[in-house]
Coordinates of C-alpha atoms and ligand atoms in Angstrom, one line a residue:
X1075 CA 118.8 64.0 145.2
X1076 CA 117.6 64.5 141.4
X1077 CA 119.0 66.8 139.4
X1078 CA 116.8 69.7 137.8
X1079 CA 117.2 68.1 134.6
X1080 CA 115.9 64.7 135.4
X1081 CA 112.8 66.5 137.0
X1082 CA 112.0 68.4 133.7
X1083 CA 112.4 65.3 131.5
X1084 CA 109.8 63.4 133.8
X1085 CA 106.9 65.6 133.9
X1086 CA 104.6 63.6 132.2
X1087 CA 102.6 66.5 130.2
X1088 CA 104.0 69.3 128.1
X1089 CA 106.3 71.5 129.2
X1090 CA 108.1 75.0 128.0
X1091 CA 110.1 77.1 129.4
X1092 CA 109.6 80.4 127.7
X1093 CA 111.8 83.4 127.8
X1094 CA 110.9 87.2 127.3
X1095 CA 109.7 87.6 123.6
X1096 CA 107.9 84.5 124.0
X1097 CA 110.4 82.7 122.4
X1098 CA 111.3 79.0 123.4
X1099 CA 114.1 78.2 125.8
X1100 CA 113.6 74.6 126.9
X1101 CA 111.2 72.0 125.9
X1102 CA 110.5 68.2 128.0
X1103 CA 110.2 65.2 126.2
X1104 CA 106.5 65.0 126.9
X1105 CA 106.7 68.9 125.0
X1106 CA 108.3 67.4 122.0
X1107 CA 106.5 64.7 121.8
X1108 CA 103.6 66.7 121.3
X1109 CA 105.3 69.2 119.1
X1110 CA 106.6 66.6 117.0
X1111 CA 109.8 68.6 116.7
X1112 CA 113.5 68.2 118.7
X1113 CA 114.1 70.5 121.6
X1114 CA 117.1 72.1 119.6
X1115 CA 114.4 72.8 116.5
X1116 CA 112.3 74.8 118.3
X1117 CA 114.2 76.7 120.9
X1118 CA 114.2 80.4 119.7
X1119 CA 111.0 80.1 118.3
X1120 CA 108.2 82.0 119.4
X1121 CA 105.8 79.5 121.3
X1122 CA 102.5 80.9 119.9
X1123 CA 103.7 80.4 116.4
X1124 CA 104.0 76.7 117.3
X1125 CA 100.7 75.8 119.6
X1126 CA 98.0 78.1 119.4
X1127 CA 95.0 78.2 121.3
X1128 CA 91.3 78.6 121.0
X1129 CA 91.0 81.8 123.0
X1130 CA 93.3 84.9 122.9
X1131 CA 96.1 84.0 125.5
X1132 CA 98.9 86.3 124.7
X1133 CA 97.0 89.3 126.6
X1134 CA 96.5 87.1 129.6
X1135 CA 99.9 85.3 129.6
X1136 CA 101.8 89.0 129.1
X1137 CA 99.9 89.9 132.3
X1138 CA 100.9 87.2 134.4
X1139 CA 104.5 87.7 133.1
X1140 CA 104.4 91.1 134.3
X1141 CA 102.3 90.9 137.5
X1142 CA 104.8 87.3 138.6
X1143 CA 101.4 85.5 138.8
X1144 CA 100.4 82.1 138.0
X1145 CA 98.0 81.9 135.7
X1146 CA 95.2 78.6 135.2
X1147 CA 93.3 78.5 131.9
X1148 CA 90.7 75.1 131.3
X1149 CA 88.9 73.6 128.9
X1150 CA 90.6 75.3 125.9
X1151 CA 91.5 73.8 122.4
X1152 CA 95.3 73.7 121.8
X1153 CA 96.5 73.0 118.4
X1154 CA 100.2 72.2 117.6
X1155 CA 100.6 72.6 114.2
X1156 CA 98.8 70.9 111.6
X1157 CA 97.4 68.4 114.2
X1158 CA 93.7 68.8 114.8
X1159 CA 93.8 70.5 118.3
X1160 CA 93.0 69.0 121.6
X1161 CA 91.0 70.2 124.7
X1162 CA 93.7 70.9 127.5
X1163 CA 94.4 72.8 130.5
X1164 CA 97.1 75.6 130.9
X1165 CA 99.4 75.5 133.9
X1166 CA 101.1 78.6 133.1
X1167 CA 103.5 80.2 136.0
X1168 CA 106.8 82.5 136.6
X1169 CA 110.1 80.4 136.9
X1170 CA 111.5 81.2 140.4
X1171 CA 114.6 83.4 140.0
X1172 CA 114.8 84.1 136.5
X1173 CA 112.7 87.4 135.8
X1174 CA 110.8 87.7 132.4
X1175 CA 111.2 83.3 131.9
X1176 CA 107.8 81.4 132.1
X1177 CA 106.4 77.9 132.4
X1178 CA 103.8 76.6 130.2
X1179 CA 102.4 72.8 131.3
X1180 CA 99.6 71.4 129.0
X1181 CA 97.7 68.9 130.4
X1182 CA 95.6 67.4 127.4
X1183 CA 92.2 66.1 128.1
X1184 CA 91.7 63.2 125.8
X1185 CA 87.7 62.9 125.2
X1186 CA 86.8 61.4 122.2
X1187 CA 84.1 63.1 120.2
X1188 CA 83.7 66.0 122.1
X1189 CA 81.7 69.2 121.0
X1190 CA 83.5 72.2 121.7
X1191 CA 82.2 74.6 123.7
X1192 CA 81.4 77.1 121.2
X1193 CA 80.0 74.9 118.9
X1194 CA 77.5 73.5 121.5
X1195 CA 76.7 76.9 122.7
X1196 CA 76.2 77.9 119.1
X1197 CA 73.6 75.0 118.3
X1198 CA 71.8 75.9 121.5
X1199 CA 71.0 79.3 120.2
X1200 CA 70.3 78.0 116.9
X1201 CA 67.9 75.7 118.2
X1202 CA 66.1 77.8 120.5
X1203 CA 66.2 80.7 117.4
X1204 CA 64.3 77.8 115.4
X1205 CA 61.7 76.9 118.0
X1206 CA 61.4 80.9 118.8
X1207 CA 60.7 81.2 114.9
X1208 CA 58.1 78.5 114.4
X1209 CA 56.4 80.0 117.7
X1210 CA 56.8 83.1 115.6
X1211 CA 54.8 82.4 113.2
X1212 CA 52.7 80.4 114.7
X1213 CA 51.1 83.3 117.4
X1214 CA 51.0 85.9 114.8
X1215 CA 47.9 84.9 113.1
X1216 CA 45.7 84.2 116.7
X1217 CA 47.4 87.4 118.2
X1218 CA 46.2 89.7 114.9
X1219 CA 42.5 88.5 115.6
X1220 CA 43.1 89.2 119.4
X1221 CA 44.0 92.7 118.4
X1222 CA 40.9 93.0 115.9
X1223 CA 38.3 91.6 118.4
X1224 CA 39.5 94.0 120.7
X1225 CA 39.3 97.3 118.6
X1226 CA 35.2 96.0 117.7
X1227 CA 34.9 95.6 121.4
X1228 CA 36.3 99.0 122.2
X1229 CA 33.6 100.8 119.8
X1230 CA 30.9 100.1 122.2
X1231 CA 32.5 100.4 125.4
X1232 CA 32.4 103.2 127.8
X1233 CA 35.5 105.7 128.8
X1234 CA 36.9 104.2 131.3
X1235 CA 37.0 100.4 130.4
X1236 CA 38.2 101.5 126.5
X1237 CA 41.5 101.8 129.0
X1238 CA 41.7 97.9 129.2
X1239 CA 41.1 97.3 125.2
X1240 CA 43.8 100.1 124.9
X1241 CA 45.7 97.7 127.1
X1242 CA 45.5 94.6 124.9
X1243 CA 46.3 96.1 121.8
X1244 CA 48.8 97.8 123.1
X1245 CA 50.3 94.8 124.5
X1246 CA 49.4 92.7 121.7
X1247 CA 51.8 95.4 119.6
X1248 CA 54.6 94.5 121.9
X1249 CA 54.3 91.1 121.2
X1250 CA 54.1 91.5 117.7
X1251 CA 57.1 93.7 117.4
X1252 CA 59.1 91.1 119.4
X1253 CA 57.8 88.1 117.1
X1254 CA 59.2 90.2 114.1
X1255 CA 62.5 90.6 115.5
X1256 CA 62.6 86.6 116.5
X1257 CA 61.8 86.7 112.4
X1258 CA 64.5 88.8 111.4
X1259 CA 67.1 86.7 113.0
X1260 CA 66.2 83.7 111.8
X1261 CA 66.3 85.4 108.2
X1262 CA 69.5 86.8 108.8
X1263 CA 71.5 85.9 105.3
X1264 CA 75.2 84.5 105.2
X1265 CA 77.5 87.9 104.8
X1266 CA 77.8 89.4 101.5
X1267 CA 82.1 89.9 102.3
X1268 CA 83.9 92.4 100.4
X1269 CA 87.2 94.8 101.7
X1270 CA 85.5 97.1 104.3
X1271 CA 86.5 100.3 105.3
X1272 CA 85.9 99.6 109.2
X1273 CA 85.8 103.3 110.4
X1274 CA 83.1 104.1 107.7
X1275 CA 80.9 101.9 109.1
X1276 CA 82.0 102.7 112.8
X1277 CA 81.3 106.5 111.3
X1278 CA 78.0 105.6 110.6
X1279 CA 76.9 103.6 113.6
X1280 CA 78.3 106.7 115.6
X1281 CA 76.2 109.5 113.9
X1282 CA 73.2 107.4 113.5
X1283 CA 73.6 107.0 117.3
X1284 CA 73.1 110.3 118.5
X1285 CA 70.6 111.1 116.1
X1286 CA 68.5 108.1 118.4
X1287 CA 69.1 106.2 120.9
X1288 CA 72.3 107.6 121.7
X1289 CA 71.5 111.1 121.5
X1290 CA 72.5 111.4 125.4
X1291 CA 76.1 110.2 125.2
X1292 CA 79.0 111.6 124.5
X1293 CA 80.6 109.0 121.7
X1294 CA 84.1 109.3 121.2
X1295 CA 86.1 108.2 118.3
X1296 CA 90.0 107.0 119.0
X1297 CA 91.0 105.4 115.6
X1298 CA 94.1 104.8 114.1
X1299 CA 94.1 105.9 110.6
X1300 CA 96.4 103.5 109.1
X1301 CA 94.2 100.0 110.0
X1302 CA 93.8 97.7 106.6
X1303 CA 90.6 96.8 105.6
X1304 CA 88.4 94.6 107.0
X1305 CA 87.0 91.8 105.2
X1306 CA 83.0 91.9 106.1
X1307 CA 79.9 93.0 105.2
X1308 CA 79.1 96.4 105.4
X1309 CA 75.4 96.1 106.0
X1310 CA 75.9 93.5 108.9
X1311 CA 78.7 94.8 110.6
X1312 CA 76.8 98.1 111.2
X1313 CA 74.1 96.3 112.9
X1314 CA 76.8 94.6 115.1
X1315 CA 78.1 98.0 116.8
X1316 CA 74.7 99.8 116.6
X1317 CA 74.0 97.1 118.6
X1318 CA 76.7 97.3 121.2
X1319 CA 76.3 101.1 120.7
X1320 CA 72.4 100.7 121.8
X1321 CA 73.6 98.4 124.8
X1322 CA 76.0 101.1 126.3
X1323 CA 73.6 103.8 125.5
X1324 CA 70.9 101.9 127.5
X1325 CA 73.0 100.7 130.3
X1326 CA 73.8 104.3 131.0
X1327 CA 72.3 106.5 133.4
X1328 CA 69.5 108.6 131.5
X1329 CA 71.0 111.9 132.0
X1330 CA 74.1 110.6 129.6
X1331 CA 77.2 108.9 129.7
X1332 CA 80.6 108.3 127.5
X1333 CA 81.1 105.8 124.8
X1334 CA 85.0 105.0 123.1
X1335 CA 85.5 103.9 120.2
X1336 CA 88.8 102.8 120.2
X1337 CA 90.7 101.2 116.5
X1338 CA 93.9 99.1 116.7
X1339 CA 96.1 96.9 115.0
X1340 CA 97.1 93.6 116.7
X1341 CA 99.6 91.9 114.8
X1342 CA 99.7 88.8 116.9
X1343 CA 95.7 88.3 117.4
X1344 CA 95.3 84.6 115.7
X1345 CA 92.5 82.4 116.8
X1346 CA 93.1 78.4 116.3
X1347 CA 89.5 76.9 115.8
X1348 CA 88.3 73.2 116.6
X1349 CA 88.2 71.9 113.5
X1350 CA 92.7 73.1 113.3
X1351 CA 92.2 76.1 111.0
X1352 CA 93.7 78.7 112.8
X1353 CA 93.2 82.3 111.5
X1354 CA 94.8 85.6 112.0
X1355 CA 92.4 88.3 113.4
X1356 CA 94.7 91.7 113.6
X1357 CA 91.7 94.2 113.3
X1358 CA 90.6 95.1 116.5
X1359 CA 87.4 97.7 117.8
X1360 CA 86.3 98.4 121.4
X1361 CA 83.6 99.8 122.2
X1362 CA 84.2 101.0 125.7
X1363 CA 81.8 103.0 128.1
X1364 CA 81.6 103.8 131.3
X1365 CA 78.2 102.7 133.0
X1366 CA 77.1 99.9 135.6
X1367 CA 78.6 97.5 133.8
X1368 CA 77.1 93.3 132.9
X1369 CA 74.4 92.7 135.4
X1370 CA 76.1 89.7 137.7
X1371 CA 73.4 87.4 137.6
X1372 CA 73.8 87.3 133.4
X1373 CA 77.0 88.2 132.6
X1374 CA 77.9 84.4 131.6
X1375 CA 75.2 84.5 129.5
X1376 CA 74.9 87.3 127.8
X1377 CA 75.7 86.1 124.3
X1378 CA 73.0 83.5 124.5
X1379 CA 69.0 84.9 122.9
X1380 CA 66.6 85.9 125.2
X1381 CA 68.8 86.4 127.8
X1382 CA 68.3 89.8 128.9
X1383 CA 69.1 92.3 132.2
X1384 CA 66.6 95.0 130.9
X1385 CA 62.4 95.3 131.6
X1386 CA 61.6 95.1 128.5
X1387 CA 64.8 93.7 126.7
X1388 CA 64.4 90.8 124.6
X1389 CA 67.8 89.9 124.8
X1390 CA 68.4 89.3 121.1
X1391 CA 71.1 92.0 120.3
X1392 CA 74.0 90.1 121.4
X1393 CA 72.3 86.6 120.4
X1394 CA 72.8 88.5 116.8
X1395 CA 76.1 90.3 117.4
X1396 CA 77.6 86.8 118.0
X1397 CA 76.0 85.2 115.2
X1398 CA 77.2 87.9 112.9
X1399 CA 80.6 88.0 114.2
X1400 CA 81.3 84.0 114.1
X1401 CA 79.9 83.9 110.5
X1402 CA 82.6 86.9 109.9
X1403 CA 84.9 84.2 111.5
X1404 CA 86.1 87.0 114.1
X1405 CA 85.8 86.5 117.5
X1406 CA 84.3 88.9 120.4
X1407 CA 84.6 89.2 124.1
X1408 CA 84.3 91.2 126.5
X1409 CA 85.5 92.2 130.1
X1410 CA 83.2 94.3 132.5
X1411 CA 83.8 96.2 135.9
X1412 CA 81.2 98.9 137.0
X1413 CA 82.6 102.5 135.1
X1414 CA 84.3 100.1 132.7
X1415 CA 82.8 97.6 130.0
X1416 CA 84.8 97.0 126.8
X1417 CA 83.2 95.0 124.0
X1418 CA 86.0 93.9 121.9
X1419 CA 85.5 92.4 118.4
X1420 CA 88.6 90.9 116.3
X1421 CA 87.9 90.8 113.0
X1422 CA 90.3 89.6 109.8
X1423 CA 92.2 91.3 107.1
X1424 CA 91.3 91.1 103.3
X1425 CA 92.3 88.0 101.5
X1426 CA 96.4 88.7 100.3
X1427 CA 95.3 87.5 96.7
X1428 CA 92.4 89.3 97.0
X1429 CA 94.0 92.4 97.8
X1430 CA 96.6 92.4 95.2
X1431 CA 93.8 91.4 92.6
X1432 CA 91.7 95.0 94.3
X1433 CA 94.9 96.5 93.3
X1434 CA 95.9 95.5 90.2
Ligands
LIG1568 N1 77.4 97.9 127.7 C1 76.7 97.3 128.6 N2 76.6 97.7 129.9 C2 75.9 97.0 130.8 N3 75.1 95.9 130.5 C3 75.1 95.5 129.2 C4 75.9 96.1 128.2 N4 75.6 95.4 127.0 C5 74.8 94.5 127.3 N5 74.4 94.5 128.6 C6 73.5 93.5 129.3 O1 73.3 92.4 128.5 C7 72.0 92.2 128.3 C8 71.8 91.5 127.0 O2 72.0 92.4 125.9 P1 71.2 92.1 124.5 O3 71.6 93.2 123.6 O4 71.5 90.7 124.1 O5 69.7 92.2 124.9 P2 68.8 93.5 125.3 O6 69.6 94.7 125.1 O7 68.3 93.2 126.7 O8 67.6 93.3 124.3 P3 67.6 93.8 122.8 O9 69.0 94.1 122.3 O10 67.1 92.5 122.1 O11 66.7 94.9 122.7 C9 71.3 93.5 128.4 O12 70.0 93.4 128.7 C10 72.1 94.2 129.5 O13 71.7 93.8 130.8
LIG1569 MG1 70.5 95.1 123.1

């Protein structure tokens, strides 16, 4: 019969065994290998300081910690270090018998040349945005002389068919308006970043709000007063949550509803991108409320333009929430049960330099 031992030093992927803290208890050959570092140089250490991964795990991990659960995560990118990270898979379970201890496996999946996810899913939009532009631009000309032929018609018509030019006009508005917003995304600029104040502008998406769309909710703020600044611009990040403000706000049932706005700090939020920058998001803002929640047959899609659950939705706003936010380098998600829906963005911290050089 094998010892324990001998078992651990033959898996063939990476392995940890992580204690409570998240620090590093035992590491495989494969493990070091792939860390590039002895066993006895990292145990101690905390493991997310030493791989980190494309999405937020820590949450997730925590949870299955706590709830004794296994816990499967694919087709995310894992960077050790200064290496340029790799798409893996995340065996992640309890070790039997020893409370609070985990096991971490990483099974890389070597294909060469791969797009990431995001990235594809980010060219996709930008394609279709371009396409969607060009279209644009293309049916506002033909549309404006629809509109015109149909106010001469409507001078000589009787009552009741001056209803069916009303139509077309009408109609021909709508179109119009939605061609402008296609527009107005594709014109979107790169952010103008400077240190931002992130509970002025959350102040001013919140009051702006209820003077309009929002007028039926109750919007509550939950901030704490101590968060740094966030390192955005102003103008952009206001359209971001009076966008996801408007969302909640229409999702709700007419006769009102109740919107949080909840400010934290999150020390430990880093995000390790593609390309093996990794990047440390602490600032964090939900905005929570408590309708239907994502329609079913979107909710994987929701980021993605013209991809809508409402009549007459274009399905832009989070097409442009997500474009904002990724040129901010922050990251957003979001987690949905009817009575519940939290949009959560993660955003960064001033520059250190920069903030010394605001000081001085
Ligand atoms: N808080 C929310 N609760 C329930 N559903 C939501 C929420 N936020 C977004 N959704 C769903 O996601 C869809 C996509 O939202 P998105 O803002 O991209 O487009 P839209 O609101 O339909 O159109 P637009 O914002 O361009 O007017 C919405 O139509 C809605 O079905
Ligand atoms: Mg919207």
């Amino acid at each position: 019969m094998r010892k324990d031992c001998d078992i651990w030093a033959s898996l063939p992927v990476p392995a940890f065994l992580i204690g409570v803290n998240d620090a590093i208890v035992d590491v495989n050959s494969a493990g070091e290998g792939f860390l590039n570092a002895s066993a006895r140089t990292v145990s101690g250490l905390p493991i997310w300081d030493l791989i980190s991964v494309e999405t937020p795990i820590a949450e997730a991990f925590d949870k299955a910690r706590t709830n004794r659960t296994p816990l499967f995560v694919n087709d995310v990118d894992v960077g050790p270090g200064s290496r340029a990270p790799l798409q893996c898979a995340l065996q992640i379970a309890p070790l039997q018998g020893c409370p609070g201890h985990m096991i971490l496996m990483i099974t890389p999946r070597e294909l060469a040349g791969r797009m990431t996810q995001s990235h594809s899913v980010k060219s996709a939009a930008q394609s279709a945005i371009g396409m969607a532009e060009m279209l644009a631009h293309e049916i506002k000309n033909p549309l404006a002389g629809i509109t015109g032929a149909a106010q001469l018609l409507s001078m000589s018509l009787s009552k009741e068919d001056l209803e069916l030019t009303d139509l077309i006009v009408a109609e021909s508005r709508r179109i119009v308006k939605l061609l402008e917003q296609v527009e107005q995304f594709g014109n979107l600029s790169a952010p103008d970043k400077k240190p931002v104040n992130i509970h002025d502008v959350l102040d001013r998406a919140r009051r702006s709000a209820l003077l309009g769309f929002g007028a039926h909710m109750k919007i509550i703020e939950d901030y704490d007063p101590s968060l740094p600044l966030a390192y955005g611009d102003p103008d952009q990040l206001l359209q971001v949550v009076l966008n996801l403000l408007k969302n909640a706000s229409e999702a709700a049932d007419p006769k009102g509803g109740n919107i949080r706005i909840h400010s934290y700090f999150e020390h430990s939020f880093r995000l390790r991108r593609s390309d093996g920058t990794g990047q440390s998001l602490p600032l964090q803002v939900e905005i929570i409320d408590d309708g239907p929640g994502l329609p079913d047959k979107i909710r994987d899609d929701i980021f993605d333009p013209f991809v809508s659950g409402r009549e007459n939705g274009t399905g832009l706003g989070l097409a442009l929430v997500s474009k904002i936010i990724s040129d901010h380098d922050g990251w957003i998600s979001v987690s949905s049960v009817p009575g519940h829906t939290v949009f959560r963005l993660s955003l960064p911290r001033v520059p250190r330099g920069m903030q010394l050089e605001e000081t001085s």
